[in-house]
mmCIF file of C-alpha atoms and ligand atoms in Angstrom:
data_model
loop_
_atom_site.group_PDB
_atom_site.id
_atom_site.type_symbol
_atom_site.label_atom_id
_atom_site.label_comp_id
_atom_site.label_asym_id
_atom_site.label_seq_id
_atom_site.Cartn_x
_atom_site.Cartn_y
_atom_site.Cartn_z
ATOM 1 C CA MET Q 1 2.079 -8.239 -3.513
ATOM 2 C CA ARG Q 2 0.157 -5.105 -4.415
ATOM 3 C CA ALA Q 3 -0.052 -2.275 -1.995
ATOM 4 C CA LEU Q 4 -1.398 1.300 -1.966
ATOM 5 C CA GLN Q 5 1.379 3.577 -0.868
ATOM 6 C CA TYR Q 6 1.771 7.245 0.008
ATOM 7 C CA ARG Q 7 5.265 7.754 -1.552
ATOM 8 C CA GLU Q 8 5.821 11.502 -2.039
ATOM 9 C CA ILE Q 9 4.712 14.470 0.024
ATOM 10 C CA GLY Q 10 1.622 16.099 -1.635
ATOM 11 C CA ALA Q 11 1.305 13.380 -4.347
ATOM 12 C CA ALA Q 12 -1.746 11.030 -4.709
ATOM 13 C CA PRO Q 13 -1.269 7.525 -3.214
ATOM 14 C CA GLU Q 14 -0.062 4.897 -5.743
ATOM 15 C CA LEU Q 15 -0.605 1.240 -6.312
ATOM 16 C CA VAL Q 16 2.794 -0.476 -6.278
ATOM 17 C CA GLU Q 17 4.232 -4.004 -6.386
ATOM 18 C CA ILE Q 18 6.326 -4.834 -3.244
ATOM 19 C CA ASP Q 19 7.684 -8.003 -1.690
ATOM 20 C CA THR Q 20 5.107 -10.037 0.274
ATOM 21 C CA PRO Q 21 6.256 -9.795 3.921
ATOM 22 C CA GLU Q 22 7.133 -12.902 5.991
ATOM 23 C CA PRO Q 23 5.986 -13.139 9.621
ATOM 24 C CA GLY Q 24 8.827 -13.022 12.121
ATOM 25 C CA PRO Q 25 8.707 -14.666 15.634
ATOM 26 C CA GLY Q 26 5.432 -13.890 17.400
ATOM 27 C CA GLU Q 27 4.007 -12.219 14.238
ATOM 28 C CA VAL Q 28 0.868 -13.073 12.271
ATOM 29 C CA ARG Q 29 0.359 -12.536 8.502
ATOM 30 C CA LEU Q 30 -3.125 -11.752 7.260
ATOM 31 C CA ARG Q 31 -4.374 -12.030 3.727
ATOM 32 C CA ILE Q 32 -6.409 -8.852 3.713
ATOM 33 C CA THR Q 33 -10.168 -9.177 3.115
ATOM 34 C CA ALA Q 34 -11.047 -5.478 3.638
ATOM 35 C CA ALA Q 35 -9.487 -2.160 4.486
ATOM 36 C CA GLY Q 36 -11.204 1.147 5.312
ATOM 37 C CA ALA Q 37 -10.212 4.612 4.204
ATOM 38 C CA CYS Q 38 -10.308 7.242 6.976
ATOM 39 C CA HIS Q 39 -10.212 11.006 6.820
ATOM 40 C CA SER Q 40 -7.036 10.840 8.980
ATOM 41 C CA ASP Q 41 -5.267 9.321 5.900
ATOM 42 C CA SER Q 42 -6.345 12.375 3.878
ATOM 43 C CA PHE Q 43 -5.127 14.537 6.785
ATOM 44 C CA LEU Q 44 -1.685 12.971 6.904
ATOM 45 C CA MET Q 45 -1.368 13.325 3.142
ATOM 46 C CA SER Q 46 -2.151 17.006 3.480
ATOM 47 C CA LEU Q 47 0.822 17.645 5.826
ATOM 48 C CA THR Q 48 3.962 19.433 4.704
ATOM 49 C CA ALA Q 49 7.365 17.689 4.730
ATOM 50 C CA GLU Q 50 8.176 19.419 8.043
ATOM 51 C CA GLN Q 51 4.850 18.316 9.682
ATOM 52 C CA TYR Q 52 4.771 14.779 8.290
ATOM 53 C CA GLY Q 53 6.216 12.062 10.621
ATOM 54 C CA TYR Q 54 4.893 8.697 9.385
ATOM 55 C CA GLY Q 55 7.804 7.552 7.141
ATOM 56 C CA LEU Q 56 7.831 7.162 3.386
ATOM 57 C CA PRO Q 57 6.783 5.141 1.527
ATOM 58 C CA LEU Q 58 3.799 4.402 3.734
ATOM 59 C CA THR Q 59 1.374 1.574 2.893
ATOM 60 C CA LEU Q 60 -2.010 3.163 3.910
ATOM 61 C CA GLY Q 61 -4.894 1.622 5.789
ATOM 62 C CA HIS Q 62 -5.447 1.693 9.557
ATOM 63 C CA GLU Q 63 -8.768 -0.196 9.361
ATOM 64 C CA GLY Q 64 -7.988 -3.793 8.424
ATOM 65 C CA ALA Q 65 -9.561 -7.200 8.334
ATOM 66 C CA GLY Q 66 -8.186 -10.404 7.033
ATOM 67 C CA VAL Q 67 -7.774 -14.154 7.162
ATOM 68 C CA VAL Q 68 -4.875 -15.612 9.115
ATOM 69 C CA ASP Q 69 -2.521 -16.866 6.361
ATOM 70 C CA ALA Q 70 0.839 -17.603 8.063
ATOM 71 C CA VAL Q 71 2.271 -17.403 11.542
ATOM 72 C CA GLY Q 72 5.754 -16.891 12.999
ATOM 73 C CA THR Q 73 7.252 -19.091 15.651
ATOM 74 C CA SER Q 74 5.635 -19.090 19.107
ATOM 75 C CA VAL Q 75 2.297 -17.681 17.912
ATOM 76 C CA THR Q 76 -0.626 -19.117 19.838
ATOM 77 C CA GLY Q 77 -4.329 -18.352 20.001
ATOM 78 C CA VAL Q 78 -5.037 -18.024 16.235
ATOM 79 C CA ALA Q 79 -5.316 -20.607 13.549
ATOM 80 C CA ILE Q 80 -4.716 -20.497 9.788
ATOM 81 C CA GLY Q 81 -8.003 -19.515 8.112
ATOM 82 C CA ASP Q 82 -9.433 -17.452 11.081
ATOM 83 C CA SER Q 83 -11.364 -14.415 9.892
ATOM 84 C CA VAL Q 84 -10.208 -11.461 12.118
ATOM 85 C CA ALA Q 85 -10.251 -7.680 12.483
ATOM 86 C CA VAL Q 86 -7.146 -5.732 13.455
ATOM 87 C CA TYR Q 87 -6.984 -3.552 16.595
ATOM 88 C CA GLY Q 88 -5.086 -0.559 15.287
ATOM 89 C CA PRO Q 89 -3.840 1.610 18.194
ATOM 90 C CA GLN Q 90 -1.269 -0.917 19.296
ATOM 91 C CA GLY Q 91 0.798 -0.398 22.385
ATOM 92 C CA CYS Q 92 3.545 -2.117 24.387
ATOM 93 C CA GLY Q 93 1.079 -4.392 26.200
ATOM 94 C CA ARG Q 94 2.816 -3.792 29.536
ATOM 95 C CA CYS Q 95 2.427 -0.239 30.766
ATOM 96 C CA TYR Q 96 -0.385 0.902 33.098
ATOM 97 C CA HIS Q 97 -2.753 1.987 30.250
ATOM 98 C CA CYS Q 98 -2.033 -1.159 28.181
ATOM 99 C CA ALA Q 99 -2.735 -3.304 31.250
ATOM 100 C CA GLN Q 100 -6.256 -1.949 31.083
ATOM 101 C CA GLY Q 101 -6.585 -2.698 27.400
ATOM 102 C CA LYS Q 102 -6.216 1.058 26.664
ATOM 103 C CA GLU Q 103 -3.332 0.422 24.182
ATOM 104 C CA ASN Q 104 -4.548 3.619 22.397
ATOM 105 C CA TYR Q 105 -3.062 5.513 25.404
ATOM 106 C CA CYS Q 106 0.159 3.478 25.687
ATOM 107 C CA GLU Q 107 2.838 5.481 27.502
ATOM 108 C CA ARG Q 108 5.722 3.810 25.719
ATOM 109 C CA ALA Q 109 4.575 3.354 22.111
ATOM 110 C CA ALA Q 110 6.482 6.376 20.694
ATOM 111 C CA GLU Q 111 9.658 5.545 22.650
ATOM 112 C CA LEU Q 112 9.515 1.888 21.486
ATOM 113 C CA GLY Q 113 8.767 2.873 17.844
ATOM 114 C CA ILE Q 114 5.351 1.145 17.902
ATOM 115 C CA ALA Q 115 2.961 2.710 15.369
ATOM 116 C CA PRO Q 116 -0.489 1.703 14.130
ATOM 117 C CA PRO Q 117 -0.704 0.004 10.732
ATOM 118 C CA GLY Q 118 -1.086 2.629 8.054
ATOM 119 C CA LEU Q 119 -0.075 5.398 10.499
ATOM 120 C CA GLY Q 120 3.686 4.689 10.661
ATOM 121 C CA ALA Q 121 3.806 0.912 10.218
ATOM 122 C CA PRO Q 122 2.802 -0.802 6.931
ATOM 123 C CA GLY Q 123 -0.949 -0.651 6.610
ATOM 124 C CA ALA Q 124 -3.930 -2.784 5.390
ATOM 125 C CA MET Q 125 -4.385 -1.401 1.895
ATOM 126 C CA ALA Q 126 -2.339 -4.303 0.458
ATOM 127 C CA GLU Q 127 -2.781 -7.953 -0.189
ATOM 128 C CA TYR Q 128 -1.051 -8.987 3.044
ATOM 129 C CA LEU Q 129 -0.424 -7.422 6.401
ATOM 130 C CA ILE Q 130 1.954 -8.391 9.245
ATOM 131 C CA VAL Q 131 0.368 -7.959 12.690
ATOM 132 C CA PRO Q 132 3.015 -7.835 15.505
ATOM 133 C CA ASP Q 133 1.001 -9.844 18.009
ATOM 134 C CA ALA Q 134 -2.100 -12.085 18.014
ATOM 135 C CA ARG Q 135 -3.683 -10.025 20.826
ATOM 136 C CA PHE Q 136 -4.365 -7.345 18.246
ATOM 137 C CA LEU Q 137 -6.679 -9.718 16.340
ATOM 138 C CA LEU Q 138 -10.346 -9.948 17.166
ATOM 139 C CA PRO Q 139 -12.384 -12.903 15.858
ATOM 140 C CA LEU Q 140 -14.984 -11.744 13.318
ATOM 141 C CA GLY Q 141 -16.858 -15.108 13.261
ATOM 142 C CA ASP Q 142 -19.910 -14.706 11.064
ATOM 143 C CA LEU Q 143 -19.516 -10.895 10.640
ATOM 144 C CA ASP Q 144 -18.795 -9.929 7.083
ATOM 145 C CA PRO Q 145 -15.331 -8.339 6.906
ATOM 146 C CA VAL Q 146 -16.315 -5.810 4.213
ATOM 147 C CA GLN Q 147 -19.343 -4.608 6.087
ATOM 148 C CA ASN Q 148 -17.586 -4.454 9.406
ATOM 149 C CA VAL Q 149 -13.957 -3.543 8.900
ATOM 150 C CA ALA Q 150 -14.656 0.136 9.446
ATOM 151 C CA LEU Q 151 -15.816 -0.604 12.961
ATOM 152 C CA THR Q 152 -12.138 -0.859 13.925
ATOM 153 C CA ASP Q 153 -11.884 2.922 13.748
ATOM 154 C CA ALA Q 154 -15.105 4.486 12.475
ATOM 155 C CA GLY Q 155 -16.937 2.369 15.062
ATOM 156 C CA LEU Q 156 -14.420 2.183 17.846
ATOM 157 C CA THR Q 157 -13.461 5.904 18.004
ATOM 158 C CA PRO Q 158 -17.066 7.259 18.336
ATOM 159 C CA TYR Q 159 -17.859 4.377 20.749
ATOM 160 C CA HIS Q 160 -15.025 5.349 23.032
ATOM 161 C CA ALA Q 161 -15.954 9.020 22.755
ATOM 162 C CA ILE Q 162 -19.565 8.326 23.623
ATOM 163 C CA LYS Q 163 -18.942 5.779 26.367
ATOM 164 C CA MET Q 164 -16.869 8.223 28.350
ATOM 165 C CA SER Q 165 -19.817 10.711 28.277
ATOM 166 C CA LEU Q 166 -22.470 8.086 29.092
ATOM 167 C CA PRO Q 167 -23.157 9.327 32.644
ATOM 168 C CA LYS Q 168 -24.364 12.613 31.188
ATOM 169 C CA LEU Q 169 -26.538 11.046 28.450
ATOM 170 C CA VAL Q 170 -29.527 10.379 30.724
ATOM 171 C CA PRO Q 171 -33.158 10.376 29.804
ATOM 172 C CA GLY Q 172 -34.062 13.858 28.657
ATOM 173 C CA SER Q 173 -30.559 14.664 27.500
ATOM 174 C CA THR Q 174 -29.500 15.825 23.993
ATOM 175 C CA ALA Q 175 -26.378 14.918 22.010
ATOM 176 C CA VAL Q 176 -25.091 16.712 18.946
ATOM 177 C CA VAL Q 177 -22.971 14.991 16.266
ATOM 178 C CA ILE Q 178 -21.116 17.349 13.993
ATOM 179 C CA GLY Q 179 -20.151 15.682 10.655
ATOM 180 C CA ALA Q 180 -22.232 12.680 9.593
ATOM 181 C CA GLY Q 181 -19.419 11.086 7.609
ATOM 182 C CA GLY Q 182 -17.521 7.827 8.251
ATOM 183 C CA LEU Q 183 -17.372 8.230 12.024
ATOM 184 C CA GLY Q 184 -20.318 10.491 12.440
ATOM 185 C CA HIS Q 185 -22.931 8.219 10.865
ATOM 186 C CA VAL Q 186 -21.790 5.387 13.166
ATOM 187 C CA ALA Q 187 -21.761 7.812 16.186
ATOM 188 C CA ILE Q 188 -25.504 8.517 15.584
ATOM 189 C CA GLN Q 189 -26.277 4.728 15.661
ATOM 190 C CA ILE Q 190 -24.202 4.197 18.798
ATOM 191 C CA LEU Q 191 -25.927 7.066 20.568
ATOM 192 C CA ARG Q 192 -29.333 5.575 19.616
ATOM 193 C CA ALA Q 193 -28.244 2.090 20.611
ATOM 194 C CA ILE Q 194 -26.756 2.736 24.091
ATOM 195 C CA THR Q 195 -28.297 6.110 25.265
ATOM 196 C CA PRO Q 196 -31.808 7.521 25.535
ATOM 197 C CA ALA Q 197 -30.544 10.939 24.358
ATOM 198 C CA THR Q 198 -32.185 12.985 21.631
ATOM 199 C CA VAL Q 199 -29.696 13.028 18.741
ATOM 200 C CA ILE Q 200 -29.101 16.106 16.530
ATOM 201 C CA ALA Q 201 -26.759 15.704 13.572
ATOM 202 C CA LEU Q 202 -25.125 18.627 11.643
ATOM 203 C CA ASP Q 203 -23.437 18.422 8.274
ATOM 204 C CA VAL Q 204 -22.845 20.591 5.262
ATOM 205 C CA GLY Q 205 -24.174 18.184 2.611
ATOM 206 C CA GLU Q 206 -27.891 17.435 1.905
ATOM 207 C CA GLU Q 207 -27.115 13.787 1.277
ATOM 208 C CA LYS Q 208 -25.264 13.572 4.583
ATOM 209 C CA LEU Q 209 -28.173 15.077 6.433
ATOM 210 C CA ALA Q 210 -30.436 12.575 4.742
ATOM 211 C CA LEU Q 211 -28.109 9.682 5.791
ATOM 212 C CA ALA Q 212 -27.998 11.006 9.345
ATOM 213 C CA LYS Q 213 -31.836 10.815 9.502
ATOM 214 C CA GLU Q 214 -31.855 7.395 7.953
ATOM 215 C CA VAL Q 215 -29.410 5.992 10.535
ATOM 216 C CA GLY Q 216 -31.380 7.404 13.496
ATOM 217 C CA ALA Q 217 -30.799 11.068 14.104
ATOM 218 C CA HIS Q 218 -33.981 12.726 15.505
ATOM 219 C CA GLU Q 219 -33.026 16.013 13.872
ATOM 220 C CA ALA Q 220 -30.521 16.951 11.144
ATOM 221 C CA PHE Q 221 -29.603 20.584 10.519
ATOM 222 C CA ALA Q 222 -27.263 22.352 8.099
ATOM 223 C CA SER Q 223 -24.025 23.198 9.862
ATOM 224 C CA ASP Q 224 -24.223 27.013 9.396
ATOM 225 C CA ALA Q 225 -24.687 30.160 11.427
ATOM 226 C CA SER Q 226 -28.289 29.228 12.125
ATOM 227 C CA ALA Q 227 -27.534 25.852 13.661
ATOM 228 C CA ALA Q 228 -26.963 26.943 17.271
ATOM 229 C CA GLU Q 229 -30.404 28.559 17.341
ATOM 230 C CA LYS Q 230 -32.053 25.457 15.860
ATOM 231 C CA ILE Q 231 -30.315 23.347 18.480
ATOM 232 C CA ARG Q 232 -31.465 25.640 21.246
ATOM 233 C CA GLY Q 233 -35.027 25.174 19.807
ATOM 234 C CA VAL Q 234 -34.675 21.459 20.650
ATOM 235 C CA ALA Q 235 -32.649 21.790 23.832
ATOM 236 C CA PRO Q 236 -33.164 25.308 25.359
ATOM 237 C CA GLN Q 237 -30.712 24.653 28.185
ATOM 238 C CA GLY Q 238 -28.013 23.448 25.822
ATOM 239 C CA VAL Q 239 -26.809 19.938 25.082
ATOM 240 C CA GLN Q 240 -25.222 17.377 27.418
ATOM 241 C CA ALA Q 241 -22.615 16.246 24.811
ATOM 242 C CA VAL Q 242 -21.269 17.555 21.523
ATOM 243 C CA PHE Q 243 -19.253 15.158 19.441
ATOM 244 C CA ASP Q 244 -17.303 17.120 16.844
ATOM 245 C CA PHE Q 245 -16.037 14.967 13.967
ATOM 246 C CA VAL Q 246 -14.791 18.013 12.008
ATOM 247 C CA ALA Q 247 -13.206 20.283 14.672
ATOM 248 C CA ILE Q 248 -12.385 23.384 12.547
ATOM 249 C CA GLN Q 249 -12.919 26.776 14.188
ATOM 250 C CA PRO Q 250 -16.549 27.253 13.019
ATOM 251 C CA THR Q 251 -17.631 23.887 14.354
ATOM 252 C CA LEU Q 252 -15.731 24.244 17.598
ATOM 253 C CA ASP Q 253 -17.417 27.635 18.066
ATOM 254 C CA LEU Q 254 -20.780 26.027 17.370
ATOM 255 C CA GLY Q 255 -20.189 23.225 19.875
ATOM 256 C CA HIS Q 256 -19.075 25.824 22.404
ATOM 257 C CA ALA Q 257 -22.253 27.842 21.815
ATOM 258 C CA VAL Q 258 -24.622 24.935 22.542
ATOM 259 C CA VAL Q 259 -22.850 22.914 25.253
ATOM 260 C CA ALA Q 260 -24.793 22.868 28.566
ATOM 261 C CA VAL Q 261 -23.712 23.389 32.140
ATOM 262 C CA GLU Q 262 -21.793 20.200 33.097
ATOM 263 C CA GLY Q 263 -21.832 19.211 29.400
ATOM 264 C CA ASP Q 264 -19.081 17.469 27.446
ATOM 265 C CA HIS Q 265 -17.524 19.088 24.361
ATOM 266 C CA VAL Q 266 -15.820 16.127 22.729
ATOM 267 C CA VAL Q 267 -13.374 17.004 19.982
ATOM 268 C CA VAL Q 268 -12.659 14.005 17.819
ATOM 269 C CA GLY Q 269 -11.825 15.575 14.431
ATOM 270 C CA VAL Q 270 -8.234 16.626 13.685
ATOM 271 C CA GLY Q 271 -9.056 20.089 12.230
ATOM 272 C CA ALA Q 272 -7.059 22.781 14.093
ATOM 273 C CA GLY Q 273 -8.894 25.231 16.368
ATOM 274 C CA ALA Q 274 -9.339 26.384 19.921
ATOM 275 C CA VAL Q 275 -12.137 26.156 22.499
ATOM 276 C CA PRO Q 276 -12.410 28.837 25.290
ATOM 277 C CA ALA Q 277 -12.267 27.556 28.836
ATOM 278 C CA GLY Q 278 -12.832 29.070 32.280
ATOM 279 C CA ILE Q 279 -15.914 30.009 34.311
ATOM 280 C CA LEU Q 280 -16.361 33.314 32.466
ATOM 281 C CA ALA Q 281 -15.904 31.848 29.015
ATOM 282 C CA ALA Q 282 -17.675 28.465 29.199
ATOM 283 C CA PRO Q 283 -20.756 26.994 30.936
ATOM 284 C CA TYR Q 284 -20.021 26.000 34.536
ATOM 285 C CA ASP Q 285 -18.269 22.637 34.916
ATOM 286 C CA SER Q 286 -18.387 21.932 31.146
ATOM 287 C CA THR Q 287 -15.536 19.746 29.930
ATOM 288 C CA VAL Q 288 -13.535 19.646 26.744
ATOM 289 C CA ARG Q 289 -12.301 16.145 25.885
ATOM 290 C CA ALA Q 290 -9.938 14.962 23.099
ATOM 291 C CA PRO Q 291 -10.327 11.233 22.876
ATOM 292 C CA TYR Q 292 -8.140 9.155 20.610
ATOM 293 C CA TRP Q 293 -9.376 5.822 19.079
ATOM 294 C CA GLY Q 294 -10.502 3.299 21.673
ATOM 295 C CA SER Q 295 -9.468 0.306 23.882
ATOM 296 C CA ARG Q 296 -9.223 -3.350 22.945
ATOM 297 C CA SER Q 297 -12.188 -4.278 25.156
ATOM 298 C CA GLU Q 298 -14.262 -1.468 23.655
ATOM 299 C CA LEU Q 299 -13.591 -2.984 20.163
ATOM 300 C CA PHE Q 300 -15.184 -6.263 21.359
ATOM 301 C CA GLU Q 301 -18.217 -4.219 22.527
ATOM 302 C CA VAL Q 302 -18.481 -2.489 19.140
ATOM 303 C CA PHE Q 303 -18.527 -5.833 17.357
ATOM 304 C CA GLU Q 304 -21.310 -7.034 19.757
ATOM 305 C CA LEU Q 305 -23.405 -3.939 18.663
ATOM 306 C CA ALA Q 306 -22.889 -5.101 15.044
ATOM 307 C CA ARG Q 307 -23.820 -8.699 15.966
ATOM 308 C CA LYS Q 308 -27.036 -7.503 17.451
ATOM 309 C CA GLY Q 309 -27.796 -5.402 14.281
ATOM 310 C CA LEU Q 310 -27.664 -2.151 16.278
ATOM 311 C CA VAL Q 311 -24.852 -0.636 14.187
ATOM 312 C CA LYS Q 312 -24.397 -0.925 10.470
ATOM 313 C CA VAL Q 313 -21.694 0.871 8.481
ATOM 314 C CA GLU Q 314 -22.764 2.326 5.171
ATOM 315 C CA THR Q 315 -20.029 1.241 2.840
ATOM 316 C CA GLU Q 316 -18.909 2.055 -0.717
ATOM 317 C CA VAL Q 317 -16.644 -0.775 -1.993
ATOM 318 C CA PHE Q 318 -13.623 -0.179 -4.130
ATOM 319 C CA SER Q 319 -11.016 -2.562 -5.621
ATOM 320 C CA LEU Q 320 -7.325 -1.877 -4.792
ATOM 321 C CA ASP Q 321 -6.951 -0.511 -8.344
ATOM 322 C CA ASP Q 322 -9.724 1.998 -7.557
ATOM 323 C CA ALA Q 323 -8.393 2.906 -4.040
ATOM 324 C CA PRO Q 324 -6.982 6.237 -5.197
ATOM 325 C CA GLU Q 325 -10.500 7.100 -6.367
ATOM 326 C CA ALA Q 326 -11.788 6.206 -2.930
ATOM 327 C CA TYR Q 327 -9.406 8.705 -1.440
ATOM 328 C CA ARG Q 328 -10.430 11.281 -4.007
ATOM 329 C CA LYS Q 329 -14.094 10.862 -3.077
ATOM 330 C CA LEU Q 330 -13.296 11.001 0.584
ATOM 331 C CA HIS Q 331 -11.258 14.164 0.141
ATOM 332 C CA ASP Q 332 -14.083 15.784 -1.924
ATOM 333 C CA GLY Q 333 -16.801 14.765 0.540
ATOM 334 C CA GLU Q 334 -18.596 12.544 -1.980
ATOM 335 C CA LEU Q 335 -18.792 9.307 -0.007
ATOM 336 C CA ARG Q 336 -21.864 7.975 1.736
ATOM 337 C CA GLY Q 337 -20.492 6.414 4.887
ATOM 338 C CA ARG Q 338 -17.157 4.752 4.569
ATOM 339 C CA ALA Q 339 -14.995 3.654 1.583
ATOM 340 C CA VAL Q 340 -13.817 0.102 1.929
ATOM 341 C CA VAL Q 341 -11.121 -1.380 -0.232
ATOM 342 C CA VAL Q 342 -11.159 -5.103 -1.130
ATOM 343 C CA PRO Q 343 -7.820 -6.290 -2.514
HETATM 344 P P1 NAD C 401 -15.395 11.966 6.729
HETATM 345 O O1 NAD C 401 -14.826 12.850 5.695
HETATM 346 O O2 NAD C 401 -15.933 10.648 6.414
HETATM 347 O O3 NAD C 401 -16.555 12.776 7.445
HETATM 348 C C1 NAD C 401 -16.524 14.141 7.761
HETATM 349 C C2 NAD C 401 -17.925 14.726 7.623
HETATM 350 O O4 NAD C 401 -17.973 16.016 8.066
HETATM 351 C C3 NAD C 401 -18.451 14.747 6.207
HETATM 352 O O5 NAD C 401 -19.727 14.126 6.145
HETATM 353 C C4 NAD C 401 -18.446 16.197 5.818
HETATM 354 O O6 NAD C 401 -19.489 16.527 4.910
HETATM 355 C C5 NAD C 401 -18.735 16.799 7.196
HETATM 356 N N1 NAD C 401 -18.330 18.198 7.351
HETATM 357 C C6 NAD C 401 -17.309 18.915 6.730
HETATM 358 N N2 NAD C 401 -17.297 20.154 7.136
HETATM 359 C C7 NAD C 401 -18.320 20.308 8.011
HETATM 360 C C8 NAD C 401 -18.809 21.373 8.773
HETATM 361 N N3 NAD C 401 -18.244 22.569 8.750
HETATM 362 N N4 NAD C 401 -19.850 21.210 9.639
HETATM 363 C C9 NAD C 401 -20.432 19.945 9.706
HETATM 364 N N5 NAD C 401 -19.971 18.875 8.998
HETATM 365 C C10 NAD C 401 -18.945 19.065 8.181
HETATM 366 O O7 NAD C 401 -14.315 11.866 7.861
HETATM 367 P P2 NAD C 401 -14.106 10.728 8.970
HETATM 368 O O8 NAD C 401 -13.253 9.651 8.394
HETATM 369 O O9 NAD C 401 -15.397 10.356 9.570
HETATM 370 O O10 NAD C 401 -13.223 11.490 10.093
HETATM 371 C C11 NAD C 401 -13.776 12.541 10.816
HETATM 372 C C12 NAD C 401 -12.656 13.255 11.629
HETATM 373 O O11 NAD C 401 -12.223 12.489 12.709
HETATM 374 C C13 NAD C 401 -11.424 13.560 10.749
HETATM 375 O O12 NAD C 401 -10.906 14.821 11.169
HETATM 376 C C14 NAD C 401 -10.479 12.419 11.138
HETATM 377 O O13 NAD C 401 -9.135 12.759 10.947
HETATM 378 C C15 NAD C 401 -10.804 12.320 12.617
HETATM 379 N N6 NAD C 401 -10.494 11.107 13.308
HETATM 380 C C16 NAD C 401 -10.091 11.204 14.653
HETATM 381 C C17 NAD C 401 -9.867 10.019 15.357
HETATM 382 C C18 NAD C 401 -9.483 10.176 16.795
HETATM 383 O O14 NAD C 401 -9.086 9.077 17.350
HETATM 384 N N7 NAD C 401 -9.620 11.246 17.440
HETATM 385 C C19 NAD C 401 -9.993 8.800 14.756
HETATM 386 C C20 NAD C 401 -10.427 8.718 13.390
HETATM 387 C C21 NAD C 401 -10.685 9.860 12.675
HETATM 388 ZN ZN1 ZN C 402 -8.949 6.768 11.293
HETATM 389 ZN ZN1 ZN C 403 1.876 0.453 26.775
#
């Protein structure tokens, strides 16, 4: 089969021909219908040999959807031909967090060598994908896989981040979304769908600011030195939640400058930086959170938002041959919404 692999530190990903995998006991093989490209893929391909820990070669793609194509022995609950989406942050299924469906916070995944597809295990940017257990498959039903595959991360991650801040997003509250890219443009829609908050988006690109407004942001400001003042113009007492999908020092400083007393400063992006803490350095009772991906049950909820038409991912579609170009555009900030690869 054909697969898009990261093969050499610092090199661009390459399309290669590899053996089509066979499902072992308990495993499910999908024929991939769609796979999304995430900034985290760009991030891991930017790491040095010392920092990189995902194995080489690595088939990319941690957002995947497919059709059940073959099953190993003792697999129940799925049928050949089912259209499904893959829950990526897979855990052991048995620890305290997994028991709550929070496999993203599995206590034993590292120790057991369990890694998400495309982030250690072979990913979805290929013609076929092996999924270790049928519980990681969510039925898509009538939802179009290409339109909705990105919900498995670009939907689920902001949904989890926002849901944990819901008690603060009451009528009269304000939320800030920094970075209206793949995750951010979905975050804006989720905020509009499940909270009454006023939503302010920040980005560096004019087109991204226009997209933010199109998908429901009440205000969209350039992410520069004047942004804090503009946000204070809308929310003089500060904002109840900042969702930072960039998380470099300037955006962290900006979030810190506008978060309100008892507000949440939610750091989702993987850019390196620091946020001051303590009653002399931050608003009273403000909280800094670092959420990772989301739970299995939350992914069901995200798909329900899509079914109700409340969340729609802006997608740019690429063939597997053009997947390296999708990553180039992602890296250079040229995408509108999410790049989705259709093998
Ligand atoms: P993306 O490239 O699609 O979007 C990033 C957006 O940020 C772009 O629109 C870009 O123009 C904008 N941006 C860049 N610099 C900015 C600045 N200084 N101020 C404001 N906006 C700026 O990326 P994505 O796929 O949406 O991922 C966003 C981040 O979230 C990445 O760091 C990714 O690694 C991370 N991520 C984290 C998790 C998690 O579980 N915590 C999950 C998925 C992705
Ligand atoms: Zn991701
Ligand atoms: Zn676990």
